[in-house]
């Protein structure tokens, strides 16, 4: 991902901040260049949000029925979790 310099980043870099991780907490290859590569790992946060959506039964778009039990689910999560659900037509 490419992120271009903003006024805040410019002032941060011009004051002599740490050149490997500028003021915003992102790890940057070269924060003072005109375009910098930014690495961020938010996988834990994403997993927590997905878990929260599931437990609250929010944003579900499909229901699996097994016997007499219904399981609300998210098509995207099913698709990335199992090749069985990676179909091109709606299920």
JSON list of C-alpha atoms in Angstrom, two decimals:
[
{"chain": "A", "resi": 1, "resn": "UNK", "atom": "CA", "xyz": [0.00, 0.00, 0.00]},
{"chain": "A", "resi": 2, "resn": "UNK", "atom": "CA", "xyz": [1.31, 3.46, -0.81]},
{"chain": "A", "resi": 3, "resn": "UNK", "atom": "CA", "xyz": [0.51, 6.36, 1.47]},
{"chain": "A", "resi": 4, "resn": "UNK", "atom": "CA", "xyz": [1.45, 9.90, 0.51]},
{"chain": "A", "resi": 5, "resn": "UNK", "atom": "CA", "xyz": [2.83, 12.45, 2.91]},
{"chain": "A", "resi": 6, "resn": "UNK", "atom": "CA", "xyz": [0.39, 14.68, 4.75]},
{"chain": "A", "resi": 7, "resn": "UNK", "atom": "CA", "xyz": [1.03, 17.97, 6.53]},
{"chain": "A", "resi": 8, "resn": "UNK", "atom": "CA", "xyz": [1.03, 16.18, 9.90]},
{"chain": "A", "resi": 9, "resn": "UNK", "atom": "CA", "xyz": [3.58, 13.63, 8.68]},
{"chain": "A", "resi": 10, "resn": "UNK", "atom": "CA", "xyz": [5.69, 16.43, 7.19]},
{"chain": "A", "resi": 11, "resn": "UNK", "atom": "CA", "xyz": [5.92, 18.26, 10.52]},
{"chain": "A", "resi": 12, "resn": "UNK", "atom": "CA", "xyz": [6.60, 15.01, 12.37]},
{"chain": "A", "resi": 13, "resn": "UNK", "atom": "CA", "xyz": [9.50, 14.18, 10.08]},
{"chain": "A", "resi": 14, "resn": "UNK", "atom": "CA", "xyz": [10.92, 17.67, 10.08]},
{"chain": "A", "resi": 15, "resn": "UNK", "atom": "CA", "xyz": [11.21, 17.71, 13.89]},
{"chain": "A", "resi": 16, "resn": "UNK", "atom": "CA", "xyz": [13.57, 14.74, 13.89]},
{"chain": "A", "resi": 17, "resn": "UNK", "atom": "CA", "xyz": [11.18, 11.99, 14.91]},
{"chain": "A", "resi": 18, "resn": "UNK", "atom": "CA", "xyz": [12.28, 8.36, 14.73]},
{"chain": "A", "resi": 19, "resn": "UNK", "atom": "CA", "xyz": [12.85, 7.65, 11.04]},
{"chain": "A", "resi": 20, "resn": "UNK", "atom": "CA", "xyz": [11.55, 4.05, 11.22]},
{"chain": "A", "resi": 21, "resn": "UNK", "atom": "CA", "xyz": [8.18, 4.76, 12.81]},
{"chain": "A", "resi": 22, "resn": "UNK", "atom": "CA", "xyz": [6.81, 8.26, 12.45]},
{"chain": "A", "resi": 23, "resn": "UNK", "atom": "CA", "xyz": [4.28, 9.83, 14.83]},
{"chain": "A", "resi": 24, "resn": "UNK", "atom": "CA", "xyz": [1.16, 7.87, 13.88]},
{"chain": "A", "resi": 25, "resn": "UNK", "atom": "CA", "xyz": [2.29, 4.45, 15.15]},
{"chain": "A", "resi": 26, "resn": "UNK", "atom": "CA", "xyz": [2.54, 2.80, 11.75]},
{"chain": "A", "resi": 27, "resn": "UNK", "atom": "CA", "xyz": [5.79, 1.04, 10.91]},
{"chain": "A", "resi": 28, "resn": "UNK", "atom": "CA", "xyz": [7.19, 2.79, 7.86]},
{"chain": "A", "resi": 29, "resn": "UNK", "atom": "CA", "xyz": [10.12, 2.01, 5.61]},
{"chain": "A", "resi": 30, "resn": "UNK", "atom": "CA", "xyz": [10.96, 5.68, 5.08]},
{"chain": "A", "resi": 31, "resn": "UNK", "atom": "CA", "xyz": [8.42, 8.08, 6.61]},
{"chain": "A", "resi": 32, "resn": "UNK", "atom": "CA", "xyz": [9.98, 11.20, 5.11]},
{"chain": "A", "resi": 33, "resn": "UNK", "atom": "CA", "xyz": [9.86, 10.14, 1.47]},
{"chain": "A", "resi": 34, "resn": "UNK", "atom": "CA", "xyz": [7.10, 11.37, -0.82]},
{"chain": "A", "resi": 35, "resn": "UNK", "atom": "CA", "xyz": [5.50, 7.91, -0.78]},
{"chain": "A", "resi": 36, "resn": "UNK", "atom": "CA", "xyz": [6.15, 5.40, 2.00]},
{"chain": "A", "resi": 37, "resn": "UNK", "atom": "CA", "xyz": [5.34, 1.74, 2.37]},
{"chain": "A", "resi": 38, "resn": "UNK", "atom": "CA", "xyz": [3.36, 1.16, 5.53]},
{"chain": "A", "resi": 39, "resn": "UNK", "atom": "CA", "xyz": [3.06, -2.17, 7.31]},
{"chain": "A", "resi": 40, "resn": "UNK", "atom": "CA", "xyz": [0.25, -2.74, 9.76]},
{"chain": "A", "resi": 41, "resn": "UNK", "atom": "CA", "xyz": [-1.05, -5.89, 11.34]},
{"chain": "A", "resi": 42, "resn": "UNK", "atom": "CA", "xyz": [-4.64, -5.58, 12.44]},
{"chain": "A", "resi": 43, "resn": "UNK", "atom": "CA", "xyz": [-5.56, -9.27, 12.15]},
{"chain": "A", "resi": 44, "resn": "UNK", "atom": "CA", "xyz": [-6.35, -9.60, 15.87]},
{"chain": "A", "resi": 45, "resn": "UNK", "atom": "CA", "xyz": [-8.67, -6.61, 15.71]},
{"chain": "A", "resi": 46, "resn": "UNK", "atom": "CA", "xyz": [-10.39, -7.92, 12.57]},
{"chain": "A", "resi": 47, "resn": "UNK", "atom": "CA", "xyz": [-10.91, -11.35, 14.15]},
{"chain": "A", "resi": 48, "resn": "UNK", "atom": "CA", "xyz": [-12.40, -9.77, 17.27]},
{"chain": "A", "resi": 49, "resn": "UNK", "atom": "CA", "xyz": [-14.79, -7.69, 15.17]},
{"chain": "A", "resi": 50, "resn": "UNK", "atom": "CA", "xyz": [-15.84, -10.72, 13.12]},
{"chain": "A", "resi": 51, "resn": "UNK", "atom": "CA", "xyz": [-16.42, -12.66, 16.36]},
{"chain": "A", "resi": 52, "resn": "UNK", "atom": "CA", "xyz": [-18.50, -9.81, 17.72]},
{"chain": "A", "resi": 53, "resn": "UNK", "atom": "CA", "xyz": [-20.62, -9.66, 14.56]},
{"chain": "A", "resi": 54, "resn": "UNK", "atom": "CA", "xyz": [-21.20, -13.42, 14.77]},
{"chain": "A", "resi": 55, "resn": "UNK", "atom": "CA", "xyz": [-22.12, -13.44, 18.47]},
{"chain": "A", "resi": 56, "resn": "UNK", "atom": "CA", "xyz": [-24.55, -10.55, 17.98]},
{"chain": "A", "resi": 57, "resn": "UNK", "atom": "CA", "xyz": [-25.91, -12.20, 14.82]},
{"chain": "A", "resi": 58, "resn": "UNK", "atom": "CA", "xyz": [-25.30, -8.98, 12.91]},
{"chain": "A", "resi": 59, "resn": "UNK", "atom": "CA", "xyz": [-24.67, -8.75, 9.19]},
{"chain": "A", "resi": 60, "resn": "UNK", "atom": "CA", "xyz": [-25.43, -12.44, 8.60]},
{"chain": "A", "resi": 61, "resn": "UNK", "atom": "CA", "xyz": [-26.49, -13.11, 5.03]},
{"chain": "A", "resi": 62, "resn": "UNK", "atom": "CA", "xyz": [-27.15, -16.85, 5.02]},
{"chain": "A", "resi": 63, "resn": "UNK", "atom": "CA", "xyz": [-28.60, -19.41, 7.44]},
{"chain": "A", "resi": 64, "resn": "UNK", "atom": "CA", "xyz": [-27.43, -23.02, 7.51]},
{"chain": "A", "resi": 65, "resn": "UNK", "atom": "CA", "xyz": [-30.04, -25.49, 8.74]},
{"chain": "A", "resi": 66, "resn": "UNK", "atom": "CA", "xyz": [-28.87, -28.78, 10.24]},
{"chain": "A", "resi": 67, "resn": "UNK", "atom": "CA", "xyz": [-31.72, -30.92, 11.48]},
{"chain": "A", "resi": 68, "resn": "UNK", "atom": "CA", "xyz": [-33.89, -28.56, 13.49]},
{"chain": "A", "resi": 69, "resn": "UNK", "atom": "CA", "xyz": [-31.07, -26.14, 14.30]},
{"chain": "A", "resi": 70, "resn": "UNK", "atom": "CA", "xyz": [-30.38, -22.89, 12.46]},
{"chain": "A", "resi": 71, "resn": "UNK", "atom": "CA", "xyz": [-26.90, -21.37, 12.21]},
{"chain": "A", "resi": 72, "resn": "UNK", "atom": "CA", "xyz": [-26.75, -17.78, 10.94]},
{"chain": "A", "resi": 73, "resn": "UNK", "atom": "CA", "xyz": [-23.53, -17.18, 9.04]},
{"chain": "A", "resi": 74, "resn": "UNK", "atom": "CA", "xyz": [-21.59, -14.83, 6.80]},
{"chain": "A", "resi": 75, "resn": "UNK", "atom": "CA", "xyz": [-21.02, -15.98, 3.21]},
{"chain": "A", "resi": 76, "resn": "UNK", "atom": "CA", "xyz": [-17.61, -14.34, 3.07]},
{"chain": "A", "resi": 77, "resn": "UNK", "atom": "CA", "xyz": [-16.40, -16.18, 6.19]},
{"chain": "A", "resi": 78, "resn": "UNK", "atom": "CA", "xyz": [-17.77, -19.48, 4.89]},
{"chain": "A", "resi": 79, "resn": "UNK", "atom": "CA", "xyz": [-16.09, -18.92, 1.52]},
{"chain": "A", "resi": 80, "resn": "UNK", "atom": "CA", "xyz": [-12.65, -18.20, 2.91]},
{"chain": "A", "resi": 81, "resn": "UNK", "atom": "CA", "xyz": [-12.92, -21.04, 5.42]},
{"chain": "A", "resi": 82, "resn": "UNK", "atom": "CA", "xyz": [-13.98, -23.86, 3.10]},
{"chain": "A", "resi": 83, "resn": "UNK", "atom": "CA", "xyz": [-13.70, -24.62, -0.61]},
{"chain": "A", "resi": 84, "resn": "UNK", "atom": "CA", "xyz": [-17.18, -26.18, -0.40]},
{"chain": "A", "resi": 85, "resn": "UNK", "atom": "CA", "xyz": [-18.66, -22.70, -0.01]},
{"chain": "A", "resi": 86, "resn": "UNK", "atom": "CA", "xyz": [-16.56, -21.09, -2.75]},
{"chain": "A", "resi": 87, "resn": "UNK", "atom": "CA", "xyz": [-19.29, -21.20, -5.36]},
{"chain": "A", "resi": 88, "resn": "UNK", "atom": "CA", "xyz": [-20.15, -18.61, -7.95]},
{"chain": "A", "resi": 89, "resn": "UNK", "atom": "CA", "xyz": [-23.91, -18.90, -7.57]},
{"chain": "A", "resi": 90, "resn": "UNK", "atom": "CA", "xyz": [-25.83, -17.84, -4.46]},
{"chain": "A", "resi": 91, "resn": "UNK", "atom": "CA", "xyz": [-26.57, -20.51, -1.89]}
]
